[in-house]
Short mmCIF file of C-alpha atoms and ligand atoms in Angstrom, two decimals:
data_model
loop_
_atom_site.label_atom_id
_atom_site.label_comp_id
_atom_site.label_asym_id
_atom_site.label_seq_id
_atom_site.Cartn_x
_atom_site.Cartn_y
_atom_site.Cartn_z
CA MET A 1 0.28 4.13 32.67
CA ALA A 2 1.52 2.09 29.72
CA LYS A 3 3.61 -0.94 30.49
CA ASP A 4 7.30 -0.50 29.90
CA PRO A 5 8.49 -1.86 27.52
CA MET A 6 5.60 -2.14 25.16
CA THR A 7 4.59 -5.65 24.02
CA VAL A 8 3.31 -6.61 20.59
CA LEU A 9 1.88 -9.93 19.41
CA VAL A 10 2.14 -10.73 15.69
CA ILE A 11 -0.10 -13.55 14.48
CA GLY A 12 1.14 -15.72 11.61
CA GLY A 13 4.24 -17.60 10.59
CA GLY A 14 5.17 -16.66 7.03
CA GLY A 15 7.39 -14.18 5.23
CA ARG A 16 4.91 -11.35 5.75
CA GLU A 17 4.99 -11.94 9.48
CA HIS A 18 8.79 -12.05 9.59
CA ALA A 19 8.81 -8.68 7.80
CA LEU A 20 6.25 -7.29 10.28
CA VAL A 21 8.20 -8.63 13.26
CA TRP A 22 11.46 -7.23 11.81
CA LYS A 23 9.94 -3.78 11.34
CA LEU A 24 8.14 -3.73 14.70
CA ALA A 25 11.12 -5.06 16.69
CA ASN A 26 13.21 -2.22 15.27
CA ASP A 27 10.66 0.43 16.27
CA SER A 28 12.22 3.32 18.22
CA ARG A 29 10.31 2.19 21.32
CA ARG A 30 11.97 -1.24 21.11
CA PRO A 31 8.86 -3.25 21.95
CA VAL A 32 9.05 -6.85 23.09
CA VAL A 33 7.58 -8.85 20.22
CA PHE A 34 5.84 -12.23 20.32
CA CYS A 35 4.98 -14.19 17.21
CA ALA A 36 2.42 -17.00 16.93
CA PRO A 37 3.56 -19.36 15.59
CA GLY A 38 6.43 -17.56 13.81
CA ASN A 39 9.32 -19.31 12.06
CA ALA A 40 13.10 -19.65 12.37
CA GLY A 41 13.51 -16.06 11.20
CA THR A 42 11.13 -14.48 13.70
CA ALA A 43 12.81 -16.53 16.46
CA GLY A 44 15.82 -14.20 16.28
CA LEU A 45 13.73 -11.06 16.88
CA ALA A 46 10.68 -12.23 18.79
CA GLN A 47 9.59 -14.94 21.15
CA ASN A 48 7.75 -17.55 19.10
CA LEU A 49 4.60 -18.99 20.64
CA ASP A 50 3.46 -22.53 19.95
CA LEU A 51 0.01 -21.41 18.79
CA ALA A 52 -1.39 -21.72 15.27
CA ALA A 53 -2.61 -18.53 13.56
CA THR A 54 -6.06 -20.13 13.26
CA ASP A 55 -6.27 -21.09 16.95
CA VAL A 56 -8.46 -18.13 17.93
CA GLU A 57 -9.31 -19.55 21.36
CA GLY A 58 -5.68 -20.34 22.19
CA LEU A 59 -4.51 -16.93 21.02
CA LEU A 60 -7.22 -15.18 23.01
CA ALA A 61 -6.31 -17.14 26.14
CA TRP A 62 -2.65 -16.19 25.72
CA ALA A 63 -3.52 -12.53 25.11
CA LEU A 64 -5.82 -12.39 28.15
CA GLU A 65 -3.01 -13.71 30.30
CA HIS A 66 -0.19 -11.59 28.84
CA ARG A 67 -2.11 -8.45 27.81
CA PRO A 68 -0.05 -7.34 24.78
CA ASP A 69 -0.33 -3.61 24.10
CA LEU A 70 -1.11 -4.39 20.47
CA THR A 71 -1.89 -7.51 18.43
CA VAL A 72 -1.21 -7.44 14.68
CA VAL A 73 -2.93 -10.09 12.58
CA GLY A 74 -1.09 -11.31 9.45
CA PRO A 75 -3.22 -13.92 7.64
CA GLU A 76 -6.83 -13.75 6.48
CA ALA A 77 -8.12 -16.92 8.15
CA PRO A 78 -8.20 -15.60 11.74
CA LEU A 79 -9.61 -12.28 10.51
CA CYS A 80 -12.42 -14.02 8.65
CA ALA A 81 -12.98 -16.22 11.72
CA GLY A 82 -13.64 -13.13 13.83
CA LEU A 83 -10.44 -12.93 15.89
CA VAL A 84 -10.55 -9.13 15.97
CA ASP A 85 -14.12 -9.10 17.30
CA ARG A 86 -13.19 -11.60 20.01
CA PHE A 87 -10.10 -9.66 21.09
CA GLN A 88 -11.97 -6.35 21.13
CA ALA A 89 -14.80 -7.82 23.17
CA SER A 90 -12.15 -8.70 25.76
CA GLY A 91 -10.75 -5.17 25.76
CA LEU A 92 -7.60 -6.07 23.78
CA ARG A 93 -6.14 -3.66 21.20
CA VAL A 94 -5.87 -5.39 17.88
CA PHE A 95 -4.92 -4.27 14.38
CA GLY A 96 -7.12 -5.74 11.66
CA PRO A 97 -10.67 -5.66 10.32
CA SER A 98 -13.70 -7.14 12.06
CA GLN A 99 -15.24 -10.33 10.75
CA ALA A 100 -17.91 -8.32 8.94
CA ALA A 101 -15.30 -6.12 7.25
CA ALA A 102 -13.04 -9.10 6.43
CA GLN A 103 -15.81 -10.48 4.21
CA LEU A 104 -14.32 -8.26 1.51
CA GLU A 105 -11.75 -11.04 1.22
CA GLY A 106 -13.70 -13.91 2.75
CA SER A 107 -16.50 -13.79 0.19
CA LYS A 108 -15.82 -12.82 -3.40
CA ILE A 109 -19.58 -12.52 -3.92
CA PHE A 110 -19.94 -10.08 -1.01
CA SER A 111 -16.96 -8.16 -2.31
CA LYS A 112 -18.43 -7.97 -5.82
CA GLU A 113 -21.81 -6.82 -4.46
CA VAL A 114 -20.10 -4.05 -2.50
CA MET A 115 -18.10 -2.97 -5.55
CA GLU A 116 -21.15 -2.96 -7.79
CA ALA A 117 -23.21 -0.98 -5.28
CA ALA A 118 -20.34 1.46 -4.78
CA GLY A 119 -19.50 1.94 -8.46
CA VAL A 120 -15.98 0.57 -8.07
CA PRO A 121 -14.48 -0.42 -11.45
CA THR A 122 -14.25 -4.22 -11.56
CA ALA A 123 -14.88 -7.17 -13.89
CA LYS A 124 -18.53 -7.87 -14.75
CA ALA A 125 -19.65 -11.00 -12.95
CA ALA A 126 -22.55 -13.31 -12.18
CA LYS A 127 -22.97 -15.60 -9.16
CA PHE A 128 -24.15 -19.21 -9.15
CA THR A 129 -24.87 -22.03 -6.74
CA GLU A 130 -26.29 -24.47 -9.36
CA ALA A 131 -23.95 -26.12 -11.85
CA ALA A 132 -26.60 -26.32 -14.61
CA ALA A 133 -27.35 -22.60 -14.45
CA ALA A 134 -23.63 -21.77 -14.37
CA ALA A 135 -22.97 -24.00 -17.40
CA ALA A 136 -25.83 -22.39 -19.33
CA TYR A 137 -24.46 -18.92 -18.55
CA VAL A 138 -20.98 -19.92 -19.72
CA ARG A 139 -22.35 -20.76 -23.20
CA GLY A 140 -23.20 -17.11 -23.83
CA GLN A 141 -19.80 -15.71 -22.77
CA SER A 142 -16.59 -14.90 -24.59
CA PHE A 143 -13.27 -16.44 -23.53
CA PRO A 144 -11.05 -16.41 -21.57
CA LEU A 145 -13.51 -16.43 -18.69
CA VAL A 146 -12.74 -16.55 -14.96
CA VAL A 147 -14.40 -18.94 -12.51
CA LYS A 148 -13.89 -18.13 -8.82
CA ALA A 149 -14.84 -19.98 -5.67
CA ASP A 150 -16.65 -17.58 -3.34
CA GLY A 151 -14.73 -18.33 -0.16
CA LEU A 152 -11.12 -18.63 1.00
CA ALA A 153 -9.20 -21.20 -1.05
CA ALA A 154 -5.57 -20.26 -0.38
CA GLY A 155 -5.15 -18.69 -3.82
CA LYS A 156 -6.29 -21.86 -5.63
CA GLY A 157 -9.94 -20.89 -6.07
CA VAL A 158 -9.47 -18.83 -9.25
CA VAL A 159 -9.48 -20.61 -12.62
CA ILE A 160 -8.83 -18.78 -15.89
CA CYS A 161 -10.72 -20.78 -18.50
CA GLN A 162 -9.87 -20.70 -22.22
CA SER A 163 -12.95 -22.62 -23.39
CA PRO A 164 -16.48 -23.60 -22.29
CA GLU A 165 -15.12 -27.11 -21.54
CA GLU A 166 -12.53 -25.69 -19.12
CA ALA A 167 -15.21 -23.55 -17.49
CA ASP A 168 -17.48 -26.61 -17.15
CA ALA A 169 -14.65 -28.51 -15.48
CA ALA A 170 -14.00 -25.67 -13.01
CA ILE A 171 -17.73 -25.36 -12.23
CA ASP A 172 -17.95 -29.12 -11.76
CA GLU A 173 -14.99 -29.17 -9.36
CA MET A 174 -16.44 -26.37 -7.23
CA LEU A 175 -20.21 -26.83 -7.32
CA VAL A 176 -20.52 -30.60 -7.86
CA LYS A 177 -17.34 -32.29 -6.56
CA GLY A 178 -16.91 -29.72 -3.79
CA VAL A 179 -13.09 -29.69 -3.92
CA PHE A 180 -13.01 -26.39 -2.04
CA GLY A 181 -15.65 -27.46 0.46
CA ALA A 182 -17.88 -24.68 1.72
CA ALA A 183 -15.64 -22.07 0.02
CA GLY A 184 -16.75 -23.37 -3.38
CA ARG A 185 -20.46 -23.83 -2.74
CA SER A 186 -21.07 -20.57 -4.58
CA VAL A 187 -19.06 -19.33 -7.53
CA LEU A 188 -18.54 -16.09 -9.35
CA ILE A 189 -18.09 -16.22 -13.11
CA GLU A 190 -16.46 -13.09 -14.37
CA GLU A 191 -15.09 -11.37 -17.41
CA PHE A 192 -11.35 -11.73 -18.04
CA LEU A 193 -9.43 -8.49 -17.61
CA ASP A 194 -6.30 -7.68 -19.58
CA GLY A 195 -3.43 -5.55 -18.41
CA GLU A 196 -0.71 -5.35 -15.83
CA GLU A 197 -1.39 -6.28 -12.19
CA ALA A 198 -0.48 -4.13 -9.21
CA SER A 199 -1.12 -4.38 -5.49
CA ILE A 200 -2.16 -1.23 -3.67
CA LEU A 201 -2.36 -1.53 0.09
CA ALA A 202 -3.88 1.09 2.33
CA LEU A 203 -3.91 1.64 6.06
CA VAL A 204 -7.43 2.49 7.18
CA ASP A 205 -8.55 3.76 10.59
CA GLY A 206 -12.29 3.59 9.99
CA ARG A 207 -12.33 6.80 7.99
CA GLU A 208 -8.85 8.03 7.01
CA ILE A 209 -7.03 6.21 4.21
CA VAL A 210 -3.25 6.19 3.82
CA LEU A 211 -2.10 4.47 0.64
CA LEU A 212 1.15 2.53 0.93
CA ALA A 213 3.78 2.38 -1.82
CA SER A 214 2.70 0.30 -4.83
CA ALA A 215 3.98 -3.23 -5.34
CA GLN A 216 3.79 -5.97 -7.93
CA ASP A 217 3.60 -9.66 -7.10
CA HIS A 218 4.65 -12.54 -9.39
CA LYS A 219 1.99 -15.22 -9.01
CA ARG A 220 3.17 -17.93 -11.43
CA ILE A 221 5.85 -20.43 -10.45
CA PHE A 222 8.09 -20.09 -13.54
CA ASP A 223 9.80 -17.25 -15.39
CA ASN A 224 7.77 -15.30 -17.95
CA ASP A 225 4.62 -16.03 -15.92
CA GLN A 226 4.48 -19.69 -16.90
CA GLY A 227 3.14 -22.60 -14.88
CA PRO A 228 0.61 -22.76 -12.08
CA ASN A 229 -0.27 -19.97 -9.66
CA THR A 230 1.50 -19.84 -6.30
CA GLY A 231 1.18 -17.77 -3.16
CA GLY A 232 3.62 -15.34 -4.81
CA MET A 233 7.18 -15.90 -6.07
CA GLY A 234 8.51 -12.40 -5.61
CA ALA A 235 7.59 -8.75 -5.43
CA TYR A 236 9.04 -5.33 -5.99
CA CYS A 237 8.21 -1.85 -4.79
CA PRO A 238 7.39 0.63 -6.20
CA ALA A 239 5.49 -0.78 -9.18
CA SER A 240 6.21 1.44 -12.18
CA VAL A 241 2.86 0.51 -13.79
CA VAL A 242 1.13 2.70 -11.18
CA LYS A 243 1.81 6.08 -12.76
CA ARG A 244 1.43 9.29 -10.82
CA ASP A 245 -1.95 10.22 -12.37
CA LEU A 246 -3.48 6.90 -11.27
CA TRP A 247 -3.14 7.54 -7.53
CA PRO A 248 -6.08 9.95 -7.10
CA VAL A 249 -8.21 7.65 -9.27
CA ILE A 250 -7.34 4.60 -7.15
CA ARG A 251 -7.91 6.50 -3.92
CA GLU A 252 -11.34 7.77 -4.93
CA GLN A 253 -12.76 5.06 -7.21
CA VAL A 254 -11.44 2.06 -5.30
CA PHE A 255 -10.83 2.90 -1.65
CA GLU A 256 -13.17 5.79 -0.86
CA ARG A 257 -16.12 4.27 -2.70
CA THR A 258 -15.64 0.85 -1.12
CA LEU A 259 -15.28 2.18 2.42
CA ALA A 260 -18.30 4.48 1.97
CA GLU A 261 -20.43 1.55 0.79
CA LEU A 262 -19.31 -0.52 3.78
CA ARG A 263 -20.23 2.35 6.10
CA ARG A 264 -23.67 2.48 4.47
CA ARG A 265 -23.98 -1.17 5.47
CA GLY A 266 -22.94 -0.37 9.02
CA ILE A 267 -19.44 -1.84 8.64
CA VAL A 268 -16.43 0.16 9.82
CA TYR A 269 -13.18 -0.97 8.19
CA LYS A 270 -9.95 -0.77 10.21
CA GLY A 271 -6.65 -2.36 9.30
CA VAL A 272 -5.02 -2.94 5.93
CA LEU A 273 -7.19 -3.00 2.85
CA TYR A 274 -5.34 -4.53 -0.11
CA ALA A 275 -6.66 -3.97 -3.61
CA GLY A 276 -5.41 -6.34 -6.29
CA LEU A 277 -5.73 -4.22 -9.43
CA MET A 278 -5.58 -4.86 -13.15
CA ILE A 279 -4.27 -1.73 -14.82
CA GLY A 280 -5.65 -1.81 -18.34
CA SER A 281 -6.08 0.66 -21.16
CA ARG A 282 -9.27 1.93 -19.52
CA GLY A 283 -7.80 2.50 -16.09
CA PRO A 284 -7.53 0.36 -12.97
CA LYS A 285 -10.09 -2.33 -12.15
CA VAL A 286 -10.28 -4.35 -8.95
CA LEU A 287 -9.53 -8.08 -9.28
CA GLU A 288 -9.92 -8.76 -5.59
CA PHE A 289 -9.72 -7.29 -2.14
CA ASN A 290 -7.65 -8.75 0.66
CA CYS A 291 -8.24 -7.74 4.25
CA ARG A 292 -4.57 -7.90 5.31
CA PHE A 293 -0.99 -7.21 4.28
CA GLY A 294 0.08 -9.01 1.08
CA ASP A 295 2.65 -11.77 1.03
CA PRO A 296 5.27 -11.23 -0.50
CA GLU A 297 4.35 -7.57 -1.14
CA THR A 298 4.90 -6.67 2.52
CA GLN A 299 8.49 -7.95 2.35
CA ALA A 300 9.15 -5.49 -0.51
CA ILE A 301 7.16 -2.58 0.98
CA LEU A 302 8.26 -2.42 4.62
CA PRO A 303 12.03 -2.03 4.03
CA ARG A 304 11.16 1.18 2.13
CA LEU A 305 9.22 2.62 5.06
CA ALA A 306 11.23 5.44 6.62
CA GLY A 307 10.59 5.63 10.33
CA ASP A 308 8.35 3.51 12.51
CA LEU A 309 5.38 1.35 11.52
CA LEU A 310 3.99 0.87 15.02
CA PRO A 311 2.53 4.40 15.46
CA ALA A 312 0.62 4.05 12.17
CA LEU A 313 -0.81 0.67 13.19
CA GLU A 314 -1.84 2.05 16.57
CA ALA A 315 -3.42 5.05 14.86
CA CYS A 316 -5.53 2.70 12.73
CA VAL A 317 -6.87 1.08 15.89
CA ASP A 318 -7.43 4.43 17.61
CA GLY A 319 -8.91 6.29 14.63
CA THR A 320 -6.10 8.87 14.52
CA LEU A 321 -4.33 7.97 11.27
CA LYS A 322 -2.55 10.81 9.42
CA ASP A 323 -0.82 10.88 6.03
CA ARG A 324 2.45 12.08 7.51
CA MET A 325 2.77 8.89 9.58
CA VAL A 326 3.95 7.07 6.48
CA GLN A 327 7.05 8.29 4.60
CA TRP A 328 9.06 6.41 2.00
CA LYS A 329 12.74 6.00 1.34
CA PRO A 330 13.72 6.85 -2.25
CA GLU A 331 15.30 3.41 -2.77
CA ALA A 332 13.56 0.55 -4.58
CA CYS A 333 13.08 -2.85 -2.97
CA VAL A 334 12.95 -6.36 -4.43
CA CYS A 335 11.96 -9.62 -2.74
CA ILE A 336 12.83 -12.94 -4.38
CA VAL A 337 11.00 -15.95 -3.01
CA MET A 338 13.10 -19.11 -2.75
CA ALA A 339 10.75 -22.09 -2.79
CA ALA A 340 11.10 -25.80 -2.14
CA GLY A 341 11.47 -28.10 -5.17
CA GLY A 342 8.03 -29.26 -6.34
CA TYR A 343 6.16 -26.24 -4.95
CA PRO A 344 3.27 -25.37 -5.56
CA GLY A 345 2.74 -29.13 -5.76
CA SER A 346 4.10 -31.46 -3.10
CA TYR A 347 7.59 -30.76 -1.77
CA ALA A 348 10.06 -31.97 0.83
CA THR A 349 10.60 -30.33 4.22
CA GLY A 350 13.36 -30.62 6.80
CA ASP A 351 16.23 -29.82 4.39
CA ALA A 352 19.09 -27.81 5.90
CA ILE A 353 19.48 -24.25 4.57
CA GLU A 354 23.06 -23.02 4.03
CA GLY A 355 24.44 -19.56 3.41
CA LEU A 356 21.90 -17.50 5.36
CA ASP A 357 24.56 -15.64 7.35
CA GLU A 358 26.63 -14.84 4.28
CA ALA A 359 23.59 -13.52 2.40
CA GLY A 360 22.32 -11.54 5.38
CA LYS A 361 25.68 -9.79 5.81
CA LEU A 362 25.35 -8.04 2.44
CA ARG A 363 24.52 -4.37 2.77
CA ASP A 364 20.79 -3.51 2.55
CA VAL A 365 19.84 -7.19 2.30
CA VAL A 366 17.37 -8.91 4.65
CA VAL A 367 16.51 -12.56 4.28
CA PHE A 368 12.92 -12.93 5.45
CA HIS A 369 12.00 -16.47 6.43
CA ALA A 370 8.68 -17.99 5.38
CA GLY A 371 8.58 -21.80 5.62
CA THR A 372 11.49 -22.43 7.97
CA LYS A 373 12.00 -23.97 11.39
CA LEU A 374 14.88 -24.52 13.77
CA VAL A 375 16.02 -28.15 14.00
CA GLU A 376 18.65 -28.61 16.71
CA GLY A 377 19.65 -24.99 16.36
CA LYS A 378 19.98 -25.15 12.56
CA THR A 379 17.56 -23.59 10.07
CA ALA A 380 15.68 -26.08 7.90
CA THR A 381 12.91 -25.88 5.32
CA ALA A 382 9.36 -26.29 6.62
CA GLY A 383 7.09 -25.00 3.86
CA GLY A 384 6.65 -24.42 0.12
CA ARG A 385 7.76 -20.81 0.10
CA VAL A 386 10.93 -20.98 2.19
CA LEU A 387 12.61 -17.56 2.09
CA GLY A 388 12.06 -14.04 0.79
CA VAL A 389 15.48 -12.68 -0.09
CA THR A 390 15.03 -8.93 -0.03
CA ALA A 391 17.27 -6.04 -1.01
CA LEU A 392 17.06 -2.27 -1.22
CA GLY A 393 18.92 -0.53 -4.03
CA LYS A 394 19.35 3.00 -5.31
CA ASP A 395 16.97 2.03 -8.11
CA LEU A 396 15.11 -1.10 -9.16
CA LYS A 397 18.00 -2.45 -11.24
CA ASP A 398 20.40 -2.07 -8.33
CA ALA A 399 17.93 -3.73 -5.93
CA VAL A 400 17.41 -6.64 -8.34
CA GLY A 401 21.16 -7.14 -8.64
CA ARG A 402 21.68 -7.17 -4.88
CA ALA A 403 18.74 -9.48 -4.22
CA TYR A 404 19.98 -12.05 -6.75
CA LEU A 405 23.54 -11.78 -5.42
CA ALA A 406 22.17 -12.62 -1.97
CA ALA A 407 19.94 -15.44 -3.22
CA GLY A 408 22.95 -16.96 -4.98
CA LYS A 409 24.68 -17.42 -1.62
CA ILE A 410 21.85 -19.55 -0.20
CA GLN A 411 21.45 -23.27 -0.85
CA PHE A 412 19.03 -25.96 0.13
CA ASN A 413 18.01 -29.20 -1.49
CA GLY A 414 15.75 -28.53 -4.51
CA ALA A 415 15.70 -24.74 -4.08
CA GLN A 416 13.94 -22.95 -6.94
CA TYR A 417 13.35 -19.28 -7.64
CA ARG A 418 12.34 -17.11 -10.53
CA LYS A 419 15.15 -15.29 -12.33
CA ASP A 420 12.90 -12.53 -13.70
CA ILE A 421 11.53 -10.75 -10.63
CA ALA A 422 10.90 -7.09 -11.59
CA ALA A 423 12.22 -7.76 -15.12
CA ARG A 424 9.12 -6.30 -16.75
CA ALA A 425 9.71 -3.00 -14.98
CA LEU A 426 13.35 -2.73 -16.08
P1 AMP B 1 -7.74 -13.25 -7.12
O1 AMP B 1 -7.53 -14.25 -6.02
O2 AMP B 1 -9.15 -12.88 -7.38
O3 AMP B 1 -6.77 -12.10 -7.09
O4 AMP B 1 -7.22 -14.01 -8.42
C1 AMP B 1 -5.92 -14.54 -8.47
C2 AMP B 1 -5.28 -14.15 -9.77
O5 AMP B 1 -6.10 -14.57 -10.86
C3 AMP B 1 -5.13 -12.65 -9.97
O6 AMP B 1 -3.98 -12.16 -9.37
C4 AMP B 1 -5.09 -12.55 -11.46
O7 AMP B 1 -3.81 -12.88 -11.95
C5 AMP B 1 -6.05 -13.61 -11.89
N1 AMP B 1 -7.40 -13.05 -12.09
C6 AMP B 1 -8.42 -12.99 -11.20
N2 AMP B 1 -9.49 -12.41 -11.73
C7 AMP B 1 -9.20 -12.11 -12.99
C8 AMP B 1 -9.90 -11.49 -14.07
N3 AMP B 1 -11.16 -11.09 -13.96
N4 AMP B 1 -9.24 -11.31 -15.23
C9 AMP B 1 -7.96 -11.72 -15.38
N5 AMP B 1 -7.25 -12.32 -14.42
C10 AMP B 1 -7.84 -12.52 -13.24
N1 LIG B 2 0.45 -11.61 -2.82
C1 LIG B 2 -0.90 -11.99 -2.86
C2 LIG B 2 -1.57 -12.05 -1.57
O1 LIG B 2 -1.01 -11.70 -0.54
O2 LIG B 2 -2.72 -12.45 -1.54
#
């Protein structure tokens, strides 16, 4: 017989994990939720555990002792490190792809090979391990050109180069200077794609695919997509660039083909598969795959989910996923990321955050925490991306208005946020 109440462990400590904890804690079965390591926001809904998301051994030891009914993995690092395989080998139920399947995110070269073999539309690319060969190749290409580190580089391993000199510098950093360590020992040099980006996430149970509502992230730090790339400065859902006629194309050309090619290689994919797409004049092309929920897309997607998330996650583990398990509210949702001053460069931590209660009291507003911690009972900053101020609205314009109203009530030293989240869709 199942334990009563059900227990769920969420791994991770960012805004995505607060959104997951928030949704799971409100499940109709009212599970007891643990979060490792969590943040000041998850502390109100779950019991935070003093275990890093990358501490696979520590997490496994905790799970063996406490036997959660389900573990949900947020970030890519533990997935790529094989956490799911380890948990499964110990008879623990865990939501997320195996190490082999997580290579779709963990190695851009693997991912590109799968896409090419499967006929998935994507940028043309070549792979290199030698700087001289890469530099010679660059000479024959048109610009802009994109240089990508093969492995995980926390979003910093992609360089859009406007000239051969910029490409040489990126190649030198990765293949010669080794600034990304092992992640940059191989590089992919690929054609630049033009268009509008969208994130399409799917739940996958090994065979069945359920596409989640579309979202758009805002990767650059400043308004009008200026300045360096970040982990994501805001998101909205749905993304109007994903028109109705694109859905069957995305399902078949991106998800079905990719999963079929993995199966041919003996790899069964379970969990979330996230396709970062460039929607251009010639249809959608895949920029990258992620093997997990997006951050901050998840903060904008989950508030729109009508009904429970937990049954769908369990169905992915059990191989019983059905389309009807995922239904959407008609409202639109917007998440504005409030970041620490200086982010994505160096920034201060430990600054007190004011106005959280006032913002959170607004109707249909949830303030998801990302880089926060409790200091003597008060919430303080503890990371670059600090909060994801999220609002539902009857349409996108309404949601944008509410989210900015809420963000305006929150203060901390050096707080910065973009003023144009979702503006392109309005
Ligand atoms: P990735 O980590 O591969 O998604 O790359 C991060 C960001 O770089 C993407 O969200 C795009 O904005 C940009 N990017 C990556 N690949 C390309 C490409 N081939 N053409 C244009 N932009 C790209
Ligand atoms: N929002 C981009 C990512 O989660 O990778």
